[in-house]
mmCIF file of C-alpha atoms in Angstrom:
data_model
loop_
_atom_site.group_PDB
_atom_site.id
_atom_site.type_symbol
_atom_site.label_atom_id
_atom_site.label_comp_id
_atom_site.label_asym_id
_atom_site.label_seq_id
_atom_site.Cartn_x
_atom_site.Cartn_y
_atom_site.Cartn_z
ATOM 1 C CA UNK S 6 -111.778 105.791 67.584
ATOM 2 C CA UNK S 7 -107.866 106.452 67.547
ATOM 3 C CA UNK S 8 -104.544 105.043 68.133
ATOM 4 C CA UNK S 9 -102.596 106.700 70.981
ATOM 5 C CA UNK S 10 -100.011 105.228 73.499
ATOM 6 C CA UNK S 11 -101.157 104.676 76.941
ATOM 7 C CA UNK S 12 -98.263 105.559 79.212
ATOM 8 C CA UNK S 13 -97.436 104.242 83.236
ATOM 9 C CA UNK S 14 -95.184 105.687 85.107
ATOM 10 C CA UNK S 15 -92.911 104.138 87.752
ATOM 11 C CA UNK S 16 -91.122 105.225 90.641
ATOM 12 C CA UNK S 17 -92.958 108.795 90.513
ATOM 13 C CA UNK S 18 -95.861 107.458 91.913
ATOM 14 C CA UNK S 19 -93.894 107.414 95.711
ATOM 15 C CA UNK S 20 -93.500 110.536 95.656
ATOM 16 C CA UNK S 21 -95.849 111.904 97.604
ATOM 17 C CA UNK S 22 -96.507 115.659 98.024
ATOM 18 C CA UNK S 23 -93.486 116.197 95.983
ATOM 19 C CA UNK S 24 -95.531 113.857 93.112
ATOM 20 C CA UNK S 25 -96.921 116.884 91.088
ATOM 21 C CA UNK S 26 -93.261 118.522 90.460
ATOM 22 C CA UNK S 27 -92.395 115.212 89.424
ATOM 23 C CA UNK S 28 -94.997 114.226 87.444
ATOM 24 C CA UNK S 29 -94.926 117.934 85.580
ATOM 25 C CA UNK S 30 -91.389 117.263 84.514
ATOM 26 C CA UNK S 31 -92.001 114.124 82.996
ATOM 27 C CA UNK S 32 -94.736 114.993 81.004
ATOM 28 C CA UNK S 33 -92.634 117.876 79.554
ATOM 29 C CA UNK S 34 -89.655 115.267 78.848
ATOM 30 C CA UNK S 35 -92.242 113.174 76.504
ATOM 31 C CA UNK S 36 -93.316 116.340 75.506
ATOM 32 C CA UNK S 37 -89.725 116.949 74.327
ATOM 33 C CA UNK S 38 -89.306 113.495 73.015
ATOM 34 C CA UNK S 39 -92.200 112.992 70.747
ATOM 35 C CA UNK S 40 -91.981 116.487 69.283
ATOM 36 C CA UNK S 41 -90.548 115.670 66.185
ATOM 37 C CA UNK S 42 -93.368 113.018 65.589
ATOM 38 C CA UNK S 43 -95.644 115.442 66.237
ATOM 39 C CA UNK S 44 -97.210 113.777 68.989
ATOM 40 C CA UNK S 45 -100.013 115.443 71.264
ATOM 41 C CA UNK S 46 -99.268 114.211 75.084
ATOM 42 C CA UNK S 47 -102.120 115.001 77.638
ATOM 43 C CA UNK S 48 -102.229 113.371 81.129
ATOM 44 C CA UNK S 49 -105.568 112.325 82.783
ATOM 45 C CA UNK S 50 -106.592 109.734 85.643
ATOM 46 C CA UNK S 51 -103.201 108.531 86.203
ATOM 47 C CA UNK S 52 -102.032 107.760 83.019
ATOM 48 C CA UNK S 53 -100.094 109.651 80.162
ATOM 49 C CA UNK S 54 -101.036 109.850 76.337
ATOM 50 C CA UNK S 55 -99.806 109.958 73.361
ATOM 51 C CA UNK S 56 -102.158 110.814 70.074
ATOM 52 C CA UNK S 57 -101.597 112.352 66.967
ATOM 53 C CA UNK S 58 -97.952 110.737 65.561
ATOM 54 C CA UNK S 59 -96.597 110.635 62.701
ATOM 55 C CA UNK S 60 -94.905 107.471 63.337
ATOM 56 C CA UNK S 61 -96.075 104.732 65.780
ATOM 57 C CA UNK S 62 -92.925 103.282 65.728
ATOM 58 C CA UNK S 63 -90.325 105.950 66.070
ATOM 59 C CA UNK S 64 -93.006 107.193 69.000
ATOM 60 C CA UNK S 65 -92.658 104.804 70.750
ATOM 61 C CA UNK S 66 -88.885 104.175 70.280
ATOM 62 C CA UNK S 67 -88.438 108.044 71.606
ATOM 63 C CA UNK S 68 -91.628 107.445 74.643
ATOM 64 C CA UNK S 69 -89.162 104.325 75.980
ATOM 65 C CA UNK S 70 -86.258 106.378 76.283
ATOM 66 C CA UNK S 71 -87.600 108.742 78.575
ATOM 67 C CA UNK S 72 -86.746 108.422 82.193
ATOM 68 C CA UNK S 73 -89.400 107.762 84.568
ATOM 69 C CA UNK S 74 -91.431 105.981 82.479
ATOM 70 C CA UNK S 75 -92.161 102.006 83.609
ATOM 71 C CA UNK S 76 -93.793 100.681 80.006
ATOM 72 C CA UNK S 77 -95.981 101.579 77.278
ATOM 73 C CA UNK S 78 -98.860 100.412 75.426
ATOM 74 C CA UNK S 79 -99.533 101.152 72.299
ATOM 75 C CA UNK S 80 -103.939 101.311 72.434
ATOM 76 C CA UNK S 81 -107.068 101.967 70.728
ATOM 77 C CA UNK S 82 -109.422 105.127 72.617
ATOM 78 C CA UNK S 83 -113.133 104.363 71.744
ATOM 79 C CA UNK S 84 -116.479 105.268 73.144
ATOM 80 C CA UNK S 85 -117.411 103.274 76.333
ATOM 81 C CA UNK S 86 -119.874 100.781 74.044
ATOM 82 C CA UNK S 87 -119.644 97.230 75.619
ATOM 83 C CA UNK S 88 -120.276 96.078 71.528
ATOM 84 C CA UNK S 89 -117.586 98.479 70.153
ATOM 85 C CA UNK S 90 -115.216 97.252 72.911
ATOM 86 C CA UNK S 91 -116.246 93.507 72.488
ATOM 87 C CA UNK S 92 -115.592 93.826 68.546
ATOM 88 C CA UNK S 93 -112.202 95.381 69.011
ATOM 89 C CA UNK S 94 -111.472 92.929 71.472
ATOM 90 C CA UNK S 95 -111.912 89.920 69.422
ATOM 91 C CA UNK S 96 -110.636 91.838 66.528
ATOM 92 C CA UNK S 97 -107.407 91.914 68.205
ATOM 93 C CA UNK S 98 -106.917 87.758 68.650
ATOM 94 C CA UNK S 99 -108.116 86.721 64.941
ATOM 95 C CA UNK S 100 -105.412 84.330 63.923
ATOM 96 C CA UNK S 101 -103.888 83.863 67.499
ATOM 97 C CA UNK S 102 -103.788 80.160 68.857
ATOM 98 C CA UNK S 103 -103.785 79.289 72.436
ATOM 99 C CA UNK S 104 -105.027 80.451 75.972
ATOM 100 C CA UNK S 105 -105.847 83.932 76.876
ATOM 101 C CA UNK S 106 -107.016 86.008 79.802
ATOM 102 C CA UNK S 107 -109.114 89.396 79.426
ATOM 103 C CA UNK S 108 -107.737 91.628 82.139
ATOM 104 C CA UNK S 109 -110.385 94.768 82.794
ATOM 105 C CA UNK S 110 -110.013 97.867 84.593
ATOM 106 C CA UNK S 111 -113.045 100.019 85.451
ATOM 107 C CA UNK S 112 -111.929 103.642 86.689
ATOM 108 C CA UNK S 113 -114.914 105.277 85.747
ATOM 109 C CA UNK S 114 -117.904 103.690 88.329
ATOM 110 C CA UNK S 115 -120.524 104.946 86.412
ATOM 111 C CA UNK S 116 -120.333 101.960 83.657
ATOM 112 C CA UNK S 117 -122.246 99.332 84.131
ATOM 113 C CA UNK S 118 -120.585 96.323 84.636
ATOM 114 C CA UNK S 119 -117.243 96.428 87.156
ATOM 115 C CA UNK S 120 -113.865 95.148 86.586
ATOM 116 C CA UNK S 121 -114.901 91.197 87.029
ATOM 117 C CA UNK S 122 -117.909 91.354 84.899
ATOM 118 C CA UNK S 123 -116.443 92.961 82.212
ATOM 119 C CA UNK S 124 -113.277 90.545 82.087
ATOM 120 C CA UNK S 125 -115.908 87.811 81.976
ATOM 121 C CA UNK S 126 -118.330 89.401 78.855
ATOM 122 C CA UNK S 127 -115.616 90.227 76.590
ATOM 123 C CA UNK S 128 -113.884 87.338 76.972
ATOM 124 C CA UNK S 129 -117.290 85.085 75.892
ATOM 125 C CA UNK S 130 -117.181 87.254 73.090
ATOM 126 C CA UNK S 131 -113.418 87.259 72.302
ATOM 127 C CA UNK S 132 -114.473 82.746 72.286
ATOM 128 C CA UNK S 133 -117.388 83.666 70.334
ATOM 129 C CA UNK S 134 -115.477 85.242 67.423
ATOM 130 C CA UNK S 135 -112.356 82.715 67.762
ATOM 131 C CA UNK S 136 -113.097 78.829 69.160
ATOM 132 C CA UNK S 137 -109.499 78.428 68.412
ATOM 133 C CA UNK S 138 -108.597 79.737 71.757
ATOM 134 C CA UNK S 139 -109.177 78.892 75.449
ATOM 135 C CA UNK S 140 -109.204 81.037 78.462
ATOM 136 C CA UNK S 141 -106.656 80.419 81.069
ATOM 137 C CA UNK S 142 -107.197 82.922 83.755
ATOM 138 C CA UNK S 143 -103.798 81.505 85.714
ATOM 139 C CA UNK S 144 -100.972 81.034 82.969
ATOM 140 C CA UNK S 145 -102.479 82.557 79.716
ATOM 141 C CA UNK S 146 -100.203 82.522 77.030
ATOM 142 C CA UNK S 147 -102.037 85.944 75.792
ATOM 143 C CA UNK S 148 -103.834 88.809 77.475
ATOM 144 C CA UNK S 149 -106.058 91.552 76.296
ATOM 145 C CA UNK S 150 -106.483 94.679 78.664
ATOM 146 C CA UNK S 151 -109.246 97.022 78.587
ATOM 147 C CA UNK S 152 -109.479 100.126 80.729
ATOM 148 C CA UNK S 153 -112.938 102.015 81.524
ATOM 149 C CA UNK S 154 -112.093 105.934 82.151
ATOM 150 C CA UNK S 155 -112.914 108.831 80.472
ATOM 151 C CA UNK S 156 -112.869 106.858 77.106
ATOM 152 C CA UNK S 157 -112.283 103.451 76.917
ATOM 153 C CA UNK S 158 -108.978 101.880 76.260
ATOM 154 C CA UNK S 159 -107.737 98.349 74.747
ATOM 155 C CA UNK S 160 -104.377 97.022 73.797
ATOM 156 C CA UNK S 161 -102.757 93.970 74.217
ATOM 157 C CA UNK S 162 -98.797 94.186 74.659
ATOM 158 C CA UNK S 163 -97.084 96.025 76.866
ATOM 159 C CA UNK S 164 -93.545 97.727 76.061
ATOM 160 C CA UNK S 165 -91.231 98.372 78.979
ATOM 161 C CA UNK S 166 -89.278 101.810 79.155
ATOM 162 C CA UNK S 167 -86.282 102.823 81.017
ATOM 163 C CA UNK S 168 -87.782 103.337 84.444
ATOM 164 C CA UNK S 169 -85.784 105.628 86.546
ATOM 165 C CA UNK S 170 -86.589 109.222 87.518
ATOM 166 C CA UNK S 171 -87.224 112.244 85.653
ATOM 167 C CA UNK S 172 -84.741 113.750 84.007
ATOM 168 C CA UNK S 173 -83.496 117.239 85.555
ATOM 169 C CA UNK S 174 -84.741 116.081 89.430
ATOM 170 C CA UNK S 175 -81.491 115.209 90.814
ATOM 171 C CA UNK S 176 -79.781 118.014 89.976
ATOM 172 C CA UNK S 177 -76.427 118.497 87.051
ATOM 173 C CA UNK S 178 -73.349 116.366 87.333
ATOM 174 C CA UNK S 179 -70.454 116.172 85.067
ATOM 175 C CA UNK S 180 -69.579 112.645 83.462
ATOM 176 C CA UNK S 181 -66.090 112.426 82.182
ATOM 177 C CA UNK S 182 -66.246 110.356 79.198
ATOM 178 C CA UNK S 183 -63.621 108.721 77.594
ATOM 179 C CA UNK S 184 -63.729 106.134 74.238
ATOM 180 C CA UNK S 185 -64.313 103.577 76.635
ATOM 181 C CA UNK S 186 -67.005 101.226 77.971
ATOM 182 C CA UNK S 187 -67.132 101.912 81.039
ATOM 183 C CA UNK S 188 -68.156 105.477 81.114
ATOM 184 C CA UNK S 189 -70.841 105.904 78.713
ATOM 185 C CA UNK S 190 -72.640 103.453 81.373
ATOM 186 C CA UNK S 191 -71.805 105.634 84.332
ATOM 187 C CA UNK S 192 -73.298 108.256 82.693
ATOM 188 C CA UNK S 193 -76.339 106.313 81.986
ATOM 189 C CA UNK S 194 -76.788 105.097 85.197
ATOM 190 C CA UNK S 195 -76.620 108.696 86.719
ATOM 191 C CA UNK S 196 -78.963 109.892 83.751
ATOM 192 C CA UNK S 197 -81.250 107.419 85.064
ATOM 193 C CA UNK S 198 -81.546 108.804 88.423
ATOM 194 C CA UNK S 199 -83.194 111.909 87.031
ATOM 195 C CA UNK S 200 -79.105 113.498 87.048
ATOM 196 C CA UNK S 201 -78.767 116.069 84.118
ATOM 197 C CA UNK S 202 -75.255 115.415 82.514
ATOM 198 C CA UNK S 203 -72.705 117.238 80.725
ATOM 199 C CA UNK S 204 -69.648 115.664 79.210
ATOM 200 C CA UNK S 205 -65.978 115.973 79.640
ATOM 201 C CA UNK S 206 -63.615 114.375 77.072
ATOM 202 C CA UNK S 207 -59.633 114.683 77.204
ATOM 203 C CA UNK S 208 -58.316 114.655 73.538
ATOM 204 C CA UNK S 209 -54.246 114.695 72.819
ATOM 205 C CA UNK S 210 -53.600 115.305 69.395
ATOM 206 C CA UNK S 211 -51.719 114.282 67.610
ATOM 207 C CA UNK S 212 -51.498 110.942 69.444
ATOM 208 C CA UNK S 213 -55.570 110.797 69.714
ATOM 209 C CA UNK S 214 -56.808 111.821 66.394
ATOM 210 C CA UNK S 215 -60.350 112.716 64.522
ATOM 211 C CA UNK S 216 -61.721 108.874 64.818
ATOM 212 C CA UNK S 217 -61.548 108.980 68.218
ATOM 213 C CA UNK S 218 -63.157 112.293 68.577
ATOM 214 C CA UNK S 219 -65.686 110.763 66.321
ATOM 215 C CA UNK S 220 -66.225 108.136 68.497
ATOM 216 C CA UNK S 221 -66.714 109.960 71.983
ATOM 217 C CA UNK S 222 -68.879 111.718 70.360
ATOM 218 C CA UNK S 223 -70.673 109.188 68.998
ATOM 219 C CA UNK S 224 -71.213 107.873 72.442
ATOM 220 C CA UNK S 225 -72.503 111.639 73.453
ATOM 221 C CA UNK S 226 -75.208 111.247 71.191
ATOM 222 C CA UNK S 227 -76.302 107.521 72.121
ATOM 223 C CA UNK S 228 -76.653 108.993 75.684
ATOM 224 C CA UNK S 229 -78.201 112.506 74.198
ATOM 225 C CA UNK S 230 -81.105 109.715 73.014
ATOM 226 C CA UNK S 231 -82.006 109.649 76.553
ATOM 227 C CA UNK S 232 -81.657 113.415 77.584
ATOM 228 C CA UNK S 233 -83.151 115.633 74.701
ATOM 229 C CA UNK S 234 -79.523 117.131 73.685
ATOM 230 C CA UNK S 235 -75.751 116.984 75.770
ATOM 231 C CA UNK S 236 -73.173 119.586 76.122
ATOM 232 C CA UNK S 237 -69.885 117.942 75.196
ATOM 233 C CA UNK S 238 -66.840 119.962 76.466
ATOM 234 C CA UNK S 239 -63.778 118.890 74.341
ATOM 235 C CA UNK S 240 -60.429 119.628 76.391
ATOM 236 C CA UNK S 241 -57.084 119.967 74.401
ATOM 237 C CA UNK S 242 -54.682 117.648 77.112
ATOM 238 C CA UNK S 243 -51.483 117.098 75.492
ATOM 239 C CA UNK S 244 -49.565 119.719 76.749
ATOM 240 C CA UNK S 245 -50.490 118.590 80.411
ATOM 241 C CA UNK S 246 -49.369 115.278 79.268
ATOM 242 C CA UNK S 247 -46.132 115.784 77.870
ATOM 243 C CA UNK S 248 -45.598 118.044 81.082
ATOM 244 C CA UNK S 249 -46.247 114.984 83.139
ATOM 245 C CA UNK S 250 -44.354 112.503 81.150
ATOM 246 C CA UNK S 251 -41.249 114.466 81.414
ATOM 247 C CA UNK S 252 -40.944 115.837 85.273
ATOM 248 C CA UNK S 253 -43.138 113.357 87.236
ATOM 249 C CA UNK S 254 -42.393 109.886 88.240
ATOM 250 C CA UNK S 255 -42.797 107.602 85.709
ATOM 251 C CA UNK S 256 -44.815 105.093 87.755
ATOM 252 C CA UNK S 257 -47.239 107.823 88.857
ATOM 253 C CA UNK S 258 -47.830 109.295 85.185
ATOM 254 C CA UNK S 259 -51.300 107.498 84.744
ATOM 255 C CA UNK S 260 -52.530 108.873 88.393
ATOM 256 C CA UNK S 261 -51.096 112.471 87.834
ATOM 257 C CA UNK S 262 -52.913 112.177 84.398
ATOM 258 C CA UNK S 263 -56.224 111.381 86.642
ATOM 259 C CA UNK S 264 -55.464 113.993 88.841
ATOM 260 C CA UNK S 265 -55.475 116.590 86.696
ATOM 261 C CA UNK S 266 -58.311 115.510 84.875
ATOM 262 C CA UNK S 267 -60.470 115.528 87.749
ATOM 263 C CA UNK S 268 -58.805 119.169 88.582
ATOM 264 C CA UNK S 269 -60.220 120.545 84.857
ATOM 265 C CA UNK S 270 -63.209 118.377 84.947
ATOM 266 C CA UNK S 271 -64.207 120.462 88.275
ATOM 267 C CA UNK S 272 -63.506 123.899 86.758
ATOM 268 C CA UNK S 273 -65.797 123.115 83.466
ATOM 269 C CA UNK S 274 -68.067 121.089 85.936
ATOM 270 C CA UNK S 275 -68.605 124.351 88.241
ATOM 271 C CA UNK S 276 -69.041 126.643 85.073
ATOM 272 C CA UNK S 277 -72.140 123.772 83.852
ATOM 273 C CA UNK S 278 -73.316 124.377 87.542
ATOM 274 C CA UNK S 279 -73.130 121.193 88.197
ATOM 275 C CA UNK S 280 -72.838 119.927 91.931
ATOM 276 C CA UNK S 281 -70.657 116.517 91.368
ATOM 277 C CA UNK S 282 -67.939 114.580 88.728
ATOM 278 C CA UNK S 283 -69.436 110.769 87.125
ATOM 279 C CA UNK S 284 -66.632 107.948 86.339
ATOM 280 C CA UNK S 285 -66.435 104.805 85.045
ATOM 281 C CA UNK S 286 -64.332 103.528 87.288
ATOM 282 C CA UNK S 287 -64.861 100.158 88.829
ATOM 283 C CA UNK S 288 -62.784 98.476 92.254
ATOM 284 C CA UNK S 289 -59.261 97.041 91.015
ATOM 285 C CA UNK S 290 -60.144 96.999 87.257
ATOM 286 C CA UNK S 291 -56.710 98.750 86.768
ATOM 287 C CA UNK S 292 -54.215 100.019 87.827
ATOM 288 C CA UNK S 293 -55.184 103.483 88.660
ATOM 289 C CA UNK S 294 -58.861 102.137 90.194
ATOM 290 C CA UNK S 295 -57.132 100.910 93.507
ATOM 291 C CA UNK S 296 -58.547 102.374 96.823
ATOM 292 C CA UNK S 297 -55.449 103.745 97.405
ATOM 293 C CA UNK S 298 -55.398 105.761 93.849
ATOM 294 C CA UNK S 299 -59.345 106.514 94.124
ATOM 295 C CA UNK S 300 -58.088 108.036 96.907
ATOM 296 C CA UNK S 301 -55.306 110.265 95.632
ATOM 297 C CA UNK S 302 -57.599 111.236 92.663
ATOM 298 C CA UNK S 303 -60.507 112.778 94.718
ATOM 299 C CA UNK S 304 -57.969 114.393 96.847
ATOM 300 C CA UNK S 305 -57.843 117.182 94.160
ATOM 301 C CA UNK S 306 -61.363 118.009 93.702
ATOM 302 C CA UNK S 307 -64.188 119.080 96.797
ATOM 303 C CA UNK S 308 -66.543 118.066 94.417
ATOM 304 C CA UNK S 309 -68.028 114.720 95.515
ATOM 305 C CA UNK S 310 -67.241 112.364 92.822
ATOM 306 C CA UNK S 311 -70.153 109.613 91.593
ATOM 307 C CA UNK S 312 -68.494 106.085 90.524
ATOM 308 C CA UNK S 313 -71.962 104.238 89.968
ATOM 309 C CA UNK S 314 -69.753 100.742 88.468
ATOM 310 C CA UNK S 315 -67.457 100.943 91.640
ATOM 311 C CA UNK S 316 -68.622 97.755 92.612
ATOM 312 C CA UNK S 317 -69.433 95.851 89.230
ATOM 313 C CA UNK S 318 -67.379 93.128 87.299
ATOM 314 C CA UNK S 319 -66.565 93.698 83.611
ATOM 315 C CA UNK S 320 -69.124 91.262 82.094
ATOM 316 C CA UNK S 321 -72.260 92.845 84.239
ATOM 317 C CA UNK S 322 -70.683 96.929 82.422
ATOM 318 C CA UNK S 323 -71.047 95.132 79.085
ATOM 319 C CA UNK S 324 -73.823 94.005 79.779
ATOM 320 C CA UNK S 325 -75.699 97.179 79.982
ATOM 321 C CA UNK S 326 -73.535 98.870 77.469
ATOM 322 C CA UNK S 327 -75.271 96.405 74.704
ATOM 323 C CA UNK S 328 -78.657 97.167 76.081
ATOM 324 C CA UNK S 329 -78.398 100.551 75.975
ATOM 325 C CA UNK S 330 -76.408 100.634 72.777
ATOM 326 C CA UNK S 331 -73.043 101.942 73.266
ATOM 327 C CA UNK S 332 -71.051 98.491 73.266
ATOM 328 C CA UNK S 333 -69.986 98.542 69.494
ATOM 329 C CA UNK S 334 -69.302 101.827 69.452
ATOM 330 C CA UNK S 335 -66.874 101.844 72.337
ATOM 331 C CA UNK S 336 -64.649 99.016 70.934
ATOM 332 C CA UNK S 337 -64.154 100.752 67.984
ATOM 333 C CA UNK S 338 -60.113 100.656 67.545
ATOM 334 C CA UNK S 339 -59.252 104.346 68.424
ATOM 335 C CA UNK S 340 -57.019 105.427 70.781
ATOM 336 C CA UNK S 341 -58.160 107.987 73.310
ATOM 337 C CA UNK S 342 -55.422 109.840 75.787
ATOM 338 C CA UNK S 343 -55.638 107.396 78.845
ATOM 339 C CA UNK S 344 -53.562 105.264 76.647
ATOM 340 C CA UNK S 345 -50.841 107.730 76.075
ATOM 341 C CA UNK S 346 -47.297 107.468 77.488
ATOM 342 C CA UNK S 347 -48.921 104.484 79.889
ATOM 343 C CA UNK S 348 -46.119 103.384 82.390
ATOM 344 C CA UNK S 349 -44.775 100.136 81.996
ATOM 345 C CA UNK S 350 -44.861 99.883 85.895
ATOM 346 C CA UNK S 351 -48.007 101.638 87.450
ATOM 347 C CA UNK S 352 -48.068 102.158 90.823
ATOM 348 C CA UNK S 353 -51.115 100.331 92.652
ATOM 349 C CA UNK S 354 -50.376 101.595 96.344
ATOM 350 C CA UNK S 355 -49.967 105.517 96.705
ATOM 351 C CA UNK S 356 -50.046 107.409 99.273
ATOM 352 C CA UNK S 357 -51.534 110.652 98.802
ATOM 353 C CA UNK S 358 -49.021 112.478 101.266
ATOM 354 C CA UNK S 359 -46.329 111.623 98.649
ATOM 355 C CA UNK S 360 -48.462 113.078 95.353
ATOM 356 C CA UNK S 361 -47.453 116.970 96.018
ATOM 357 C CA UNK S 362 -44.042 116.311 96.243
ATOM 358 C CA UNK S 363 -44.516 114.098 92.960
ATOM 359 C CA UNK S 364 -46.236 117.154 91.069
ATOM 360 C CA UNK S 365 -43.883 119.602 92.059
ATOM 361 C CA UNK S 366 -41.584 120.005 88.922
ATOM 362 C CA UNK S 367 -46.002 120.763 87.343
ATOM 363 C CA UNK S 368 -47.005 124.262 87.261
ATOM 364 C CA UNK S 369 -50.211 122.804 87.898
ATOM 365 C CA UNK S 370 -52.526 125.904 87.980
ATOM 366 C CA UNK S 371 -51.153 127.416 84.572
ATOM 367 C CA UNK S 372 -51.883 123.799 83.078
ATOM 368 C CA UNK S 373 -55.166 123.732 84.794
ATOM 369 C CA UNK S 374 -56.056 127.540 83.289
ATOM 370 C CA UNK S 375 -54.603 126.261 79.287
ATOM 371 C CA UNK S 376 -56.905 123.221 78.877
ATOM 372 C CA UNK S 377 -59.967 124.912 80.768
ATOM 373 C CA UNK S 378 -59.236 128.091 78.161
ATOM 374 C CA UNK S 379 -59.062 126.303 75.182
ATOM 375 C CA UNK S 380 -61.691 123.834 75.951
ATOM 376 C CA UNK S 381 -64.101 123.974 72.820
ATOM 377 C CA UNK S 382 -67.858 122.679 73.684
ATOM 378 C CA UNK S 383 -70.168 120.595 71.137
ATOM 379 C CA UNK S 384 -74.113 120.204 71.476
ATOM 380 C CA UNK S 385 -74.848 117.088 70.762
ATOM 381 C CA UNK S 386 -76.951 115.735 68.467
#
């Protein structure tokens, strides 16, 4: 008899004939994750394990996290002995009040009672052992499972995970991350779709300084909980902003800014080998989130650029910034460069025919080649 965590995955299973790749990569992502626990992972009959930790609770913390995964259970692997099982079983509901169900499983045909049967046996004995309860098999307020396979498994509680795909199937993009909400919850959404991610952050010192660099990367490592490890790439923007602030239209300065951010962010992108850019941007939130600007910022890049909050509100981005744990750190008080030399009247309507001739004052590729040159990357955590 041990403890281990019996794993399901999710969305995997409709794969197909593509399954096994799938499945291969997300066992070696919990591999990954429950290596500093020191946990053994082995995958038999459907299911994944976890034995051997040092630490149930900092297992399973680090088996949620991992993309693909649909819930966990933490479990008890015995011999198939109806009287072992049965003890355990009724073990497991001493002190509990209330109705309960016994939900059975039998993979392994070779036992001798099926599914139904068993349900029904170690549920008289779960009554035996505990007259406080009753058995509702519609609306219980408790369950117990048990599942017959090559060992027999029971639990009761089930922990949900992240669901998703694996990470590393759908290929390397680069998420631009600023201090902000927003992005840190692009970049999880993309994460979540199996999307490898690197990280882009635009830093103008002095007018950002080391908080804010503390933060960003702060919010590198909340999303490195769910990848393994990130590669931040830190790019040194002031002198493209003072460059902009002084020959470009003033009511253009925050989409030139975006321009040339998307310009860099496609040269360290390429170099990552990734195949696309991630922003935070959502539909009319600002200023320079108009159709119209969207429009004159991808106009830059041939990258195809991934805006996975286009279409949410600011309360539903919040939202899953507190669930996945980046809220409080992105309203931390710092400024970050998108708030630096901000035009009092922003333009909400360009046209991108008129952006070159804006520009043209910028020797855009030497500005392009200086922050892509000096561009120091962190590996986060």
């Amino acid at each position: 008899m041990r403890d281990v965590l019996l794993v399901r995955y999710g969305e995997v299973f409709l794969k197909g004939a593509n399954r096994p790749h799938f499945l291969k990569v997300l066992v070696d992502n919990v591999r990954k994750a429950v290596k500093p626990v020191n946990g053994h992972v082995w995958m038999s009959d459907g299911r994944i394990y976890v034995s051997d930790f040092d630490d149930l609770d900092e297992c399973i913390r680090r088996v949620t996290k991992v993309f693909g995964l649909y819930s966990v259970s933490p479990a008890v692997e015995m011999e198939k002995d109806l009287d072992a099982i049965g003890e355990r079983c009724a073990m497991l509901m001493q002190g509990v009040t209330g109705t309960f169900k016994v939900y059975a499983r039998r993979s392994d045909k070779t036992f001798p009672l099926n599914s139904q049967e068993l349900a029904a046996e170690l549920g008289g004995r779960i009554l035996d052992k505990n007259p406080q309860l009753t058995v509702d098999v519609h609306h219980p307020e408790h369950r117990v499972d048990v599942e017959i396979r090559d060992n027999a498994y029971v639990y009761a509680g089930e922990i949900m995970a992240v669901g998703g795909m694996p990470m590393g199937t759908g290929g390397r993009a680069a998420l631009l991350l600023s201090g902000g909400i927003d992005s840190p919850v692009a970049g999880y959404q993309l994460m979540k779709r199996g999307v490898r991610c690197c990280a882009i952050h635009f830093q103008s010192p002095p007018y950002t300084g080391e908080l804010a660099r503390d933060k960003v990367l702060q919010l590198a490592n909340k999303l490195a909980e769910y990848a393994g490890s990130m590669r931040v790439y830190m790019v040194p923007f002031t002198h493209c902003q003072l460059e902009i602030h002084e020959k470009c239209p003033e009511g253009l300065g925050t989409l030139i800014t975006r321009r040339f951010m998307m310009r860099i962010a496609e040269r360290i992108a390429q170099s990552y080998g990734a195949q696309a850019l991630i922003t935070g941007e959502s539909l009319g939130q600002v200023a320079s989130q108009t159709m119209e600007a969207l429009l004159c910022t991808d106009a830059v890049v041939e990258m195809p650029v991934f805006r996975p909050l286009i279409g949410l509100d600011k309360t539903e981005i919040m939202a899953i910034a507190e669930k996945i744990d980046t809220y409080e750190t992105s309203i931390l008080p710092y400024e970050d460069c998108c708030t630096v030399f901000t035009p009092r009247h922003p333009v909400t309507r360009p046209k991108k025919k008129t952006m070159p001739e804006a520009e043209r004052k910028l020797d855009i590729e030497a500005l392009v080649n200086e922050a892509v040159e000096n561009t120091e990357v962190v590996i986060v955590p």
